[in-house]
Amino acid sequence: MNCPNCRNKMKKKTDNTPEGVSFTYFKCDKCGEEILDLKQLHAVAEKYREMKKYTAKISKWGESLAVRIPKPLTKKYSLKANTEVTLVPEKNAIKILS
Ligand SMILES: [Zn+2]
């Protein structure tokens, strides 16, 4: 792949997003132009979607129901056992505010 600005041959490089998803891109050492190809971009977006999807089982807890929150989410949102959260009923979802 050649640089669209200066026609210099671009180098293939690999990097990681802050979330740890790796992606490759092309960089021109001459003018600093960086290109992330579309296919790669879609692959990265797909990985993000997978990372953001979690399933949880609802279990009975007395007269109420309990949802087990996966560990990565408890870490991400600093959720701790025996602390209170706010549940906000929305049209098609229940939002949890920590
Ligand atoms: Zn260039």
PDB file of N, CA and C and ligand atoms in Angstrom:
ATOM      1  N   MET A   1       0.844  -1.200   0.000  1.00  0.00           N
ATOM      2  CA  MET A   1       0.000   0.000   0.000  1.00  0.00           C
ATOM      3  C   MET A   1       0.879   1.250   0.000  1.00  0.00           C
ATOM      4  N   ASN A   2       0.539   2.196  -0.862  1.00  0.00           N
ATOM      5  CA  ASN A   2       1.304   3.438  -0.946  1.00  0.00           C
ATOM      6  C   ASN A   2       0.545   4.595  -0.299  1.00  0.00           C
ATOM      7  N   CYS A   3       1.314   5.508   0.266  1.00  0.00           N
ATOM      8  CA  CYS A   3       0.734   6.667   0.945  1.00  0.00           C
ATOM      9  C   CYS A   3      -0.035   7.550  -0.052  1.00  0.00           C
ATOM     10  N   PRO A   4      -1.286   7.910   0.293  1.00  0.00           N
ATOM     11  CA  PRO A   4      -2.067   8.760  -0.617  1.00  0.00           C
ATOM     12  C   PRO A   4      -1.504  10.184  -0.716  1.00  0.00           C
ATOM     13  N   ASN A   5      -0.695  10.578   0.235  1.00  0.00           N
ATOM     14  CA  ASN A   5      -0.136  11.935   0.228  1.00  0.00           C
ATOM     15  C   ASN A   5       1.166  12.024  -0.556  1.00  0.00           C
ATOM     16  N   CYS A   6       2.119  11.100  -0.248  1.00  0.00           N
ATOM     17  CA  CYS A   6       3.441  11.249  -0.834  1.00  0.00           C
ATOM     18  C   CYS A   6       3.898  10.026  -1.625  1.00  0.00           C
ATOM     19  N   ARG A   7       3.016   9.036  -1.766  1.00  0.00           N
ATOM     20  CA  ARG A   7       3.324   7.843  -2.571  1.00  0.00           C
ATOM     21  C   ARG A   7       4.423   6.967  -1.988  1.00  0.00           C
ATOM     22  N   ASN A   8       4.851   7.277  -0.798  1.00  0.00           N
ATOM     23  CA  ASN A   8       5.861   6.468  -0.123  1.00  0.00           C
ATOM     24  C   ASN A   8       5.221   5.125   0.254  1.00  0.00           C
ATOM     25  N   LYS A   9       5.994   4.062   0.279  1.00  0.00           N
ATOM     26  CA  LYS A   9       5.441   2.764   0.655  1.00  0.00           C
ATOM     27  C   LYS A   9       5.113   2.778   2.147  1.00  0.00           C
ATOM     28  N   MET A  10       3.891   2.365   2.483  1.00  0.00           N
ATOM     29  CA  MET A  10       3.476   2.405   3.877  1.00  0.00           C
ATOM     30  C   MET A  10       3.824   1.113   4.596  1.00  0.00           C
ATOM     31  N   LYS A  11       4.120   1.234   5.880  1.00  0.00           N
ATOM     32  CA  LYS A  11       4.469   0.066   6.676  1.00  0.00           C
ATOM     33  C   LYS A  11       3.260  -0.422   7.449  1.00  0.00           C
ATOM     34  N   LYS A  12       3.139  -1.741   7.534  1.00  0.00           N
ATOM     35  CA  LYS A  12       2.046  -2.340   8.285  1.00  0.00           C
ATOM     36  C   LYS A  12       2.428  -2.364   9.762  1.00  0.00           C
ATOM     37  N   LYS A  13       1.557  -1.866  10.603  1.00  0.00           N
ATOM     38  CA  LYS A  13       1.835  -1.851  12.040  1.00  0.00           C
ATOM     39  C   LYS A  13       0.661  -2.422  12.814  1.00  0.00           C
ATOM     40  N   THR A  14       0.963  -2.875  14.019  1.00  0.00           N
ATOM     41  CA  THR A  14      -0.075  -3.423  14.889  1.00  0.00           C
ATOM     42  C   THR A  14      -0.103  -2.629  16.189  1.00  0.00           C
ATOM     43  N   ASP A  15      -1.305  -2.367  16.656  1.00  0.00           N
ATOM     44  CA  ASP A  15      -1.449  -1.635  17.912  1.00  0.00           C
ATOM     45  C   ASP A  15      -2.640  -2.197  18.690  1.00  0.00           C
ATOM     46  N   ASN A  16      -2.807  -1.739  19.907  1.00  0.00           N
ATOM     47  CA  ASN A  16      -3.942  -2.161  20.716  1.00  0.00           C
ATOM     48  C   ASN A  16      -4.773  -0.959  21.137  1.00  0.00           C
ATOM     49  N   THR A  17      -6.087  -1.143  21.158  1.00  0.00           N
ATOM     50  CA  THR A  17      -6.946  -0.086  21.686  1.00  0.00           C
ATOM     51  C   THR A  17      -6.790  -0.116  23.207  1.00  0.00           C
ATOM     52  N   PRO A  18      -7.222   0.937  23.908  1.00  0.00           N
ATOM     53  CA  PRO A  18      -7.112   0.923  25.381  1.00  0.00           C
ATOM     54  C   PRO A  18      -7.814  -0.284  26.007  1.00  0.00           C
ATOM     55  N   GLU A  19      -8.792  -0.867  25.298  1.00  0.00           N
ATOM     56  CA  GLU A  19      -9.517  -2.024  25.822  1.00  0.00           C
ATOM     57  C   GLU A  19      -8.803  -3.331  25.507  1.00  0.00           C
ATOM     58  N   GLY A  20      -7.680  -3.255  24.805  1.00  0.00           N
ATOM     59  CA  GLY A  20      -6.911  -4.462  24.530  1.00  0.00           C
ATOM     60  C   GLY A  20      -7.291  -5.180  23.249  1.00  0.00           C
ATOM     61  N   VAL A  21      -8.048  -4.523  22.381  1.00  0.00           N
ATOM     62  CA  VAL A  21      -8.385  -5.118  21.085  1.00  0.00           C
ATOM     63  C   VAL A  21      -7.281  -4.742  20.100  1.00  0.00           C
ATOM     64  N   SER A  22      -6.637  -5.766  19.512  1.00  0.00           N
ATOM     65  CA  SER A  22      -5.533  -5.452  18.611  1.00  0.00           C
ATOM     66  C   SER A  22      -6.036  -5.160  17.200  1.00  0.00           C
ATOM     67  N   PHE A  23      -5.356  -4.270  16.517  1.00  0.00           N
ATOM     68  CA  PHE A  23      -5.722  -3.937  15.142  1.00  0.00           C
ATOM     69  C   PHE A  23      -4.463  -3.588  14.374  1.00  0.00           C
ATOM     70  N   THR A  24      -4.505  -3.755  13.069  1.00  0.00           N
ATOM     71  CA  THR A  24      -3.356  -3.390  12.243  1.00  0.00           C
ATOM     72  C   THR A  24      -3.695  -2.152  11.425  1.00  0.00           C
ATOM     73  N   TYR A  25      -2.681  -1.396  11.102  1.00  0.00           N
ATOM     74  CA  TYR A  25      -2.898  -0.196  10.300  1.00  0.00           C
ATOM     75  C   TYR A  25      -1.632   0.065   9.487  1.00  0.00           C
ATOM     76  N   PHE A  26      -1.731   0.979   8.547  1.00  0.00           N
ATOM     77  CA  PHE A  26      -0.575   1.317   7.714  1.00  0.00           C
ATOM     78  C   PHE A  26      -0.103   2.709   8.056  1.00  0.00           C
ATOM     79  N   LYS A  27       1.212   2.835   8.186  1.00  0.00           N
ATOM     80  CA  LYS A  27       1.767   4.138   8.526  1.00  0.00           C
ATOM     81  C   LYS A  27       2.862   4.526   7.538  1.00  0.00           C
ATOM     82  N   CYS A  28       2.833   5.792   7.134  1.00  0.00           N
ATOM     83  CA  CYS A  28       3.857   6.329   6.252  1.00  0.00           C
ATOM     84  C   CYS A  28       4.926   6.989   7.122  1.00  0.00           C
ATOM     85  N   ASP A  29       6.152   6.495   7.026  1.00  0.00           N
ATOM     86  CA  ASP A  29       7.232   7.052   7.844  1.00  0.00           C
ATOM     87  C   ASP A  29       7.661   8.424   7.351  1.00  0.00           C
ATOM     88  N   LYS A  30       7.331   8.713   6.097  1.00  0.00           N
ATOM     89  CA  LYS A  30       7.766   9.974   5.500  1.00  0.00           C
ATOM     90  C   LYS A  30       6.931  11.162   5.986  1.00  0.00           C
ATOM     91  N   CYS A  31       5.588  11.027   5.871  1.00  0.00           N
ATOM     92  CA  CYS A  31       4.742  12.160   6.251  1.00  0.00           C
ATOM     93  C   CYS A  31       3.874  11.884   7.482  1.00  0.00           C
ATOM     94  N   GLY A  32       3.916  10.659   7.986  1.00  0.00           N
ATOM     95  CA  GLY A  32       3.176  10.355   9.210  1.00  0.00           C
ATOM     96  C   GLY A  32       1.724   9.967   9.001  1.00  0.00           C
ATOM     97  N   GLU A  33       1.296   9.874   7.736  1.00  0.00           N
ATOM     98  CA  GLU A  33      -0.081   9.482   7.442  1.00  0.00           C
ATOM     99  C   GLU A  33      -0.365   8.080   7.968  1.00  0.00           C
ATOM    100  N   GLU A  34      -1.528   7.899   8.613  1.00  0.00           N
ATOM    101  CA  GLU A  34      -1.920   6.582   9.110  1.00  0.00           C
ATOM    102  C   GLU A  34      -3.245   6.186   8.491  1.00  0.00           C
ATOM    103  N   ILE A  35      -3.296   4.948   8.027  1.00  0.00           N
ATOM    104  CA  ILE A  35      -4.538   4.450   7.431  1.00  0.00           C
ATOM    105  C   ILE A  35      -4.949   3.149   8.095  1.00  0.00           C
ATOM    106  N   LEU A  36      -6.195   3.131   8.563  1.00  0.00           N
ATOM    107  CA  LEU A  36      -6.776   1.929   9.116  1.00  0.00           C
ATOM    108  C   LEU A  36      -7.719   1.408   8.047  1.00  0.00           C
ATOM    109  N   ASP A  37      -7.437   0.213   7.509  1.00  0.00           N
ATOM    110  CA  ASP A  37      -8.312  -0.213   6.412  1.00  0.00           C
ATOM    111  C   ASP A  37      -9.687  -0.624   6.908  1.00  0.00           C
ATOM    112  N   LEU A  38     -10.664  -0.462   6.033  1.00  0.00           N
ATOM    113  CA  LEU A  38     -12.066  -0.630   6.380  1.00  0.00           C
ATOM    114  C   LEU A  38     -12.381  -2.007   6.952  1.00  0.00           C
ATOM    115  N   LYS A  39     -11.756  -3.026   6.374  1.00  0.00           N
ATOM    116  CA  LYS A  39     -11.989  -4.387   6.838  1.00  0.00           C
ATOM    117  C   LYS A  39     -11.560  -4.522   8.288  1.00  0.00           C
ATOM    118  N   GLN A  40     -10.387  -3.958   8.576  1.00  0.00           N
ATOM    119  CA  GLN A  40      -9.869  -3.980   9.930  1.00  0.00           C
ATOM    120  C   GLN A  40     -10.816  -3.255  10.877  1.00  0.00           C
ATOM    121  N   LEU A  41     -11.311  -2.128  10.408  1.00  0.00           N
ATOM    122  CA  LEU A  41     -12.205  -1.309  11.217  1.00  0.00           C
ATOM    123  C   LEU A  41     -13.455  -2.100  11.595  1.00  0.00           C
ATOM    124  N   HIS A  42     -13.982  -2.839  10.619  1.00  0.00           N
ATOM    125  CA  HIS A  42     -15.163  -3.659  10.890  1.00  0.00           C
ATOM    126  C   HIS A  42     -14.835  -4.764  11.884  1.00  0.00           C
ATOM    127  N   ALA A  43     -13.662  -5.340  11.736  1.00  0.00           N
ATOM    128  CA  ALA A  43     -13.243  -6.412  12.642  1.00  0.00           C
ATOM    129  C   ALA A  43     -13.128  -5.885  14.070  1.00  0.00           C
ATOM    130  N   VAL A  44     -12.566  -4.690  14.203  1.00  0.00           N
ATOM    131  CA  VAL A  44     -12.417  -4.080  15.532  1.00  0.00           C
ATOM    132  C   VAL A  44     -13.797  -3.784  16.123  1.00  0.00           C
ATOM    133  N   ALA A  45     -14.694  -3.238  15.292  1.00  0.00           N
ATOM    134  CA  ALA A  45     -16.045  -2.923  15.754  1.00  0.00           C
ATOM    135  C   ALA A  45     -16.770  -4.185  16.208  1.00  0.00           C
ATOM    136  N   GLU A  46     -16.553  -5.275  15.476  1.00  0.00           N
ATOM    137  CA  GLU A  46     -17.183  -6.551  15.819  1.00  0.00           C
ATOM    138  C   GLU A  46     -16.669  -7.069  17.162  1.00  0.00           C
ATOM    139  N   LYS A  47     -15.359  -6.917  17.364  1.00  0.00           N
ATOM    140  CA  LYS A  47     -14.776  -7.350  18.635  1.00  0.00           C
ATOM    141  C   LYS A  47     -15.363  -6.546  19.797  1.00  0.00           C
ATOM    142  N   TYR A  48     -15.572  -5.257  19.551  1.00  0.00           N
ATOM    143  CA  TYR A  48     -16.165  -4.400  20.579  1.00  0.00           C
ATOM    144  C   TYR A  48     -17.570  -4.871  20.934  1.00  0.00           C
ATOM    145  N   ARG A  49     -18.335  -5.202  19.858  1.00  0.00           N
ATOM    146  CA  ARG A  49     -19.700  -5.672  20.097  1.00  0.00           C
ATOM    147  C   ARG A  49     -19.694  -6.940  20.941  1.00  0.00           C
ATOM    148  N   GLU A  50     -18.783  -7.843  20.634  1.00  0.00           N
ATOM    149  CA  GLU A  50     -18.695  -9.082  21.401  1.00  0.00           C
ATOM    150  C   GLU A  50     -18.341  -8.804  22.851  1.00  0.00           C
ATOM    151  N   MET A  51     -17.427  -7.847  23.039  1.00  0.00           N
ATOM    152  CA  MET A  51     -17.001  -7.505  24.390  1.00  0.00           C
ATOM    153  C   MET A  51     -18.142  -6.902  25.198  1.00  0.00           C
ATOM    154  N   LYS A  52     -19.024  -6.191  24.480  1.00  0.00           N
ATOM    155  CA  LYS A  52     -20.084  -5.474  25.182  1.00  0.00           C
ATOM    156  C   LYS A  52     -21.296  -6.332  25.479  1.00  0.00           C
ATOM    157  N   LYS A  53     -21.327  -7.545  24.904  1.00  0.00           N
ATOM    158  CA  LYS A  53     -22.481  -8.391  25.100  1.00  0.00           C
ATOM    159  C   LYS A  53     -22.257  -9.367  26.246  1.00  0.00           C
ATOM    160  N   TYR A  54     -23.175  -9.400  27.175  1.00  0.00           N
ATOM    161  CA  TYR A  54     -23.086 -10.353  28.272  1.00  0.00           C
ATOM    162  C   TYR A  54     -24.453 -10.989  28.460  1.00  0.00           C
ATOM    163  N   THR A  55     -24.457 -12.211  28.888  1.00  0.00           N
ATOM    164  CA  THR A  55     -25.729 -12.812  29.234  1.00  0.00           C
ATOM    165  C   THR A  55     -25.715 -13.125  30.723  1.00  0.00           C
ATOM    166  N   ALA A  56     -26.882 -13.126  31.301  1.00  0.00           N
ATOM    167  CA  ALA A  56     -26.992 -13.419  32.718  1.00  0.00           C
ATOM    168  C   ALA A  56     -28.272 -14.189  32.968  1.00  0.00           C
ATOM    169  N   LYS A  57     -28.223 -15.074  33.920  1.00  0.00           N
ATOM    170  CA  LYS A  57     -29.401 -15.862  34.260  1.00  0.00           C
ATOM    171  C   LYS A  57     -30.140 -15.168  35.393  1.00  0.00           C
ATOM    172  N   ILE A  58     -31.454 -15.208  35.310  1.00  0.00           N
ATOM    173  CA  ILE A  58     -32.257 -14.631  36.382  1.00  0.00           C
ATOM    174  C   ILE A  58     -32.650 -15.760  37.327  1.00  0.00           C
ATOM    175  N   SER A  59     -32.380 -15.587  38.603  1.00  0.00           N
ATOM    176  CA  SER A  59     -32.770 -16.621  39.563  1.00  0.00           C
ATOM    177  C   SER A  59     -33.741 -16.055  40.594  1.00  0.00           C
ATOM    178  N   LYS A  60     -34.483 -16.947  41.196  1.00  0.00           N
ATOM    179  CA  LYS A  60     -35.475 -16.533  42.178  1.00  0.00           C
ATOM    180  C   LYS A  60     -34.800 -16.294  43.511  1.00  0.00           C
ATOM    181  N   TRP A  61     -35.186 -15.222  44.132  1.00  0.00           N
ATOM    182  CA  TRP A  61     -34.606 -14.867  45.413  1.00  0.00           C
ATOM    183  C   TRP A  61     -35.739 -14.377  46.289  1.00  0.00           C
ATOM    184  N   GLY A  62     -36.341 -15.292  47.048  1.00  0.00           N
ATOM    185  CA  GLY A  62     -37.541 -14.966  47.825  1.00  0.00           C
ATOM    186  C   GLY A  62     -38.654 -14.653  46.852  1.00  0.00           C
ATOM    187  N   GLU A  63     -39.296 -13.503  47.025  1.00  0.00           N
ATOM    188  CA  GLU A  63     -40.360 -13.094  46.110  1.00  0.00           C
ATOM    189  C   GLU A  63     -39.797 -12.295  44.943  1.00  0.00           C
ATOM    190  N   SER A  64     -38.523 -11.963  45.009  1.00  0.00           N
ATOM    191  CA  SER A  64     -37.907 -11.164  43.951  1.00  0.00           C
ATOM    192  C   SER A  64     -37.067 -12.031  43.034  1.00  0.00           C
ATOM    193  N   LEU A  65     -36.555 -11.420  41.997  1.00  0.00           N
ATOM    194  CA  LEU A  65     -35.662 -12.114  41.088  1.00  0.00           C
ATOM    195  C   LEU A  65     -34.286 -11.452  41.163  1.00  0.00           C
ATOM    196  N   ALA A  66     -33.263 -12.260  41.025  1.00  0.00           N
ATOM    197  CA  ALA A  66     -31.905 -11.734  41.089  1.00  0.00           C
ATOM    198  C   ALA A  66     -31.184 -11.961  39.762  1.00  0.00           C
ATOM    199  N   VAL A  67     -30.427 -10.993  39.333  1.00  0.00           N
ATOM    200  CA  VAL A  67     -29.623 -11.119  38.123  1.00  0.00           C
ATOM    201  C   VAL A  67     -28.161 -11.169  38.548  1.00  0.00           C
ATOM    202  N   ARG A  68     -27.457 -12.166  38.051  1.00  0.00           N
ATOM    203  CA  ARG A  68     -26.035 -12.284  38.367  1.00  0.00           C
ATOM    204  C   ARG A  68     -25.266 -11.422  37.377  1.00  0.00           C
ATOM    205  N   ILE A  69     -24.542 -10.458  37.859  1.00  0.00           N
ATOM    206  CA  ILE A  69     -23.797  -9.558  36.985  1.00  0.00           C
ATOM    207  C   ILE A  69     -22.383 -10.113  36.779  1.00  0.00           C
ATOM    208  N   PRO A  70     -21.996 -10.351  35.514  1.00  0.00           N
ATOM    209  CA  PRO A  70     -20.662 -10.913  35.230  1.00  0.00           C
ATOM    210  C   PRO A  70     -19.530 -10.056  35.793  1.00  0.00           C
ATOM    211  N   LYS A  71     -18.493 -10.729  36.218  1.00  0.00           N
ATOM    212  CA  LYS A  71     -17.362 -10.056  36.866  1.00  0.00           C
ATOM    213  C   LYS A  71     -16.777  -8.867  36.090  1.00  0.00           C
ATOM    214  N   PRO A  72     -16.581  -9.014  34.767  1.00  0.00           N
ATOM    215  CA  PRO A  72     -16.004  -7.862  34.044  1.00  0.00           C
ATOM    216  C   PRO A  72     -16.838  -6.594  34.203  1.00  0.00           C
ATOM    217  N   LEU A  73     -18.173  -6.785  34.298  1.00  0.00           N
ATOM    218  CA  LEU A  73     -19.046  -5.619  34.462  1.00  0.00           C
ATOM    219  C   LEU A  73     -18.972  -5.058  35.878  1.00  0.00           C
ATOM    220  N   THR A  74     -18.849  -5.939  36.860  1.00  0.00           N
ATOM    221  CA  THR A  74     -18.745  -5.457  38.244  1.00  0.00           C
ATOM    222  C   THR A  74     -17.465  -4.646  38.410  1.00  0.00           C
ATOM    223  N   LYS A  75     -16.414  -5.098  37.706  1.00  0.00           N
ATOM    224  CA  LYS A  75     -15.142  -4.377  37.766  1.00  0.00           C
ATOM    225  C   LYS A  75     -15.237  -3.044  37.060  1.00  0.00           C
ATOM    226  N   LYS A  76     -15.804  -3.095  35.845  1.00  0.00           N
ATOM    227  CA  LYS A  76     -15.895  -1.889  35.037  1.00  0.00           C
ATOM    228  C   LYS A  76     -16.698  -0.800  35.723  1.00  0.00           C
ATOM    229  N   TYR A  77     -17.768  -1.201  36.407  1.00  0.00           N
ATOM    230  CA  TYR A  77     -18.639  -0.207  37.031  1.00  0.00           C
ATOM    231  C   TYR A  77     -18.470  -0.136  38.547  1.00  0.00           C
ATOM    232  N   SER A  78     -17.404  -0.780  39.048  1.00  0.00           N
ATOM    233  CA  SER A  78     -17.095  -0.763  40.481  1.00  0.00           C
ATOM    234  C   SER A  78     -18.289  -1.160  41.336  1.00  0.00           C
ATOM    235  N   LEU A  79     -18.948  -2.247  40.962  1.00  0.00           N
ATOM    236  CA  LEU A  79     -20.086  -2.721  41.742  1.00  0.00           C
ATOM    237  C   LEU A  79     -19.588  -3.632  42.859  1.00  0.00           C
ATOM    238  N   LYS A  80     -20.107  -3.407  44.051  1.00  0.00           N
ATOM    239  CA  LYS A  80     -19.686  -4.219  45.183  1.00  0.00           C
ATOM    240  C   LYS A  80     -20.907  -4.861  45.840  1.00  0.00           C
ATOM    241  N   ALA A  81     -20.699  -6.052  46.397  1.00  0.00           N
ATOM    242  CA  ALA A  81     -21.790  -6.751  47.062  1.00  0.00           C
ATOM    243  C   ALA A  81     -22.301  -5.935  48.243  1.00  0.00           C
ATOM    244  N   ASN A  82     -23.584  -6.061  48.527  1.00  0.00           N
ATOM    245  CA  ASN A  82     -24.231  -5.379  49.648  1.00  0.00           C
ATOM    246  C   ASN A  82     -24.203  -3.858  49.582  1.00  0.00           C
ATOM    247  N   THR A  83     -24.093  -3.330  48.387  1.00  0.00           N
ATOM    248  CA  THR A  83     -24.234  -1.884  48.240  1.00  0.00           C
ATOM    249  C   THR A  83     -25.497  -1.647  47.420  1.00  0.00           C
ATOM    250  N   GLU A  84     -26.026  -0.440  47.492  1.00  0.00           N
ATOM    251  CA  GLU A  84     -27.267  -0.149  46.799  1.00  0.00           C
ATOM    252  C   GLU A  84     -27.040   0.450  45.421  1.00  0.00           C
ATOM    253  N   VAL A  85     -27.886   0.048  44.464  1.00  0.00           N
ATOM    254  CA  VAL A  85     -27.874   0.657  43.140  1.00  0.00           C
ATOM    255  C   VAL A  85     -29.296   1.156  42.868  1.00  0.00           C
ATOM    256  N   THR A  86     -29.436   1.994  41.880  1.00  0.00           N
ATOM    257  CA  THR A  86     -30.755   2.496  41.505  1.00  0.00           C
ATOM    258  C   THR A  86     -31.190   1.821  40.212  1.00  0.00           C
ATOM    259  N   LEU A  87     -32.406   1.297  40.197  1.00  0.00           N
ATOM    260  CA  LEU A  87     -32.949   0.675  38.991  1.00  0.00           C
ATOM    261  C   LEU A  87     -33.906   1.656  38.328  1.00  0.00           C
ATOM    262  N   VAL A  88     -33.647   1.941  37.066  1.00  0.00           N
ATOM    263  CA  VAL A  88     -34.486   2.874  36.321  1.00  0.00           C
ATOM    264  C   VAL A  88     -35.237   2.105  35.225  1.00  0.00           C
ATOM    265  N   PRO A  89     -36.563   1.924  35.408  1.00  0.00           N
ATOM    266  CA  PRO A  89     -37.335   1.228  34.372  1.00  0.00           C
ATOM    267  C   PRO A  89     -37.450   2.083  33.121  1.00  0.00           C
ATOM    268  N   GLU A  90     -37.059   1.500  31.983  1.00  0.00           N
ATOM    269  CA  GLU A  90     -37.199   2.211  30.713  1.00  0.00           C
ATOM    270  C   GLU A  90     -38.122   1.391  29.826  1.00  0.00           C
ATOM    271  N   LYS A  91     -38.421   1.897  28.648  1.00  0.00           N
ATOM    272  CA  LYS A  91     -39.399   1.245  27.782  1.00  0.00           C
ATOM    273  C   LYS A  91     -39.084  -0.227  27.508  1.00  0.00           C
ATOM    274  N   ASN A  92     -37.847  -0.519  27.096  1.00  0.00           N
ATOM    275  CA  ASN A  92     -37.494  -1.902  26.772  1.00  0.00           C
ATOM    276  C   ASN A  92     -36.322  -2.434  27.579  1.00  0.00           C
ATOM    277  N   ALA A  93     -35.984  -1.744  28.648  1.00  0.00           N
ATOM    278  CA  ALA A  93     -34.828  -2.163  29.428  1.00  0.00           C
ATOM    279  C   ALA A  93     -34.915  -1.627  30.854  1.00  0.00           C
ATOM    280  N   ILE A  94     -34.082  -2.210  31.688  1.00  0.00           N
ATOM    281  CA  ILE A  94     -33.956  -1.680  33.043  1.00  0.00           C
ATOM    282  C   ILE A  94     -32.528  -1.183  33.187  1.00  0.00           C
ATOM    283  N   LYS A  95     -32.395   0.057  33.511  1.00  0.00           N
ATOM    284  CA  LYS A  95     -31.065   0.636  33.642  1.00  0.00           C
ATOM    285  C   LYS A  95     -30.621   0.542  35.101  1.00  0.00           C
ATOM    286  N   ILE A  96     -29.380   0.159  35.307  1.00  0.00           N
ATOM    287  CA  ILE A  96     -28.835   0.080  36.664  1.00  0.00           C
ATOM    288  C   ILE A  96     -27.852   1.216  36.858  1.00  0.00           C
ATOM    289  N   LEU A  97     -28.114   2.042  37.823  1.00  0.00           N
ATOM    290  CA  LEU A  97     -27.196   3.141  38.110  1.00  0.00           C
ATOM    291  C   LEU A  97     -26.433   2.829  39.385  1.00  0.00           C
ATOM    292  N   SER A  98     -25.128   2.830  39.300  1.00  0.00           N
ATOM    293  CA  SER A  98     -24.330   2.536  40.485  1.00  0.00           C
ATOM    294  C   SER A  98     -23.893   3.824  41.172  1.00  0.00           C
TER     295      SER A  98
HETATM  296 ZN    ZN B   1       3.293   9.816   3.198  1.00  0.00          ZN
END
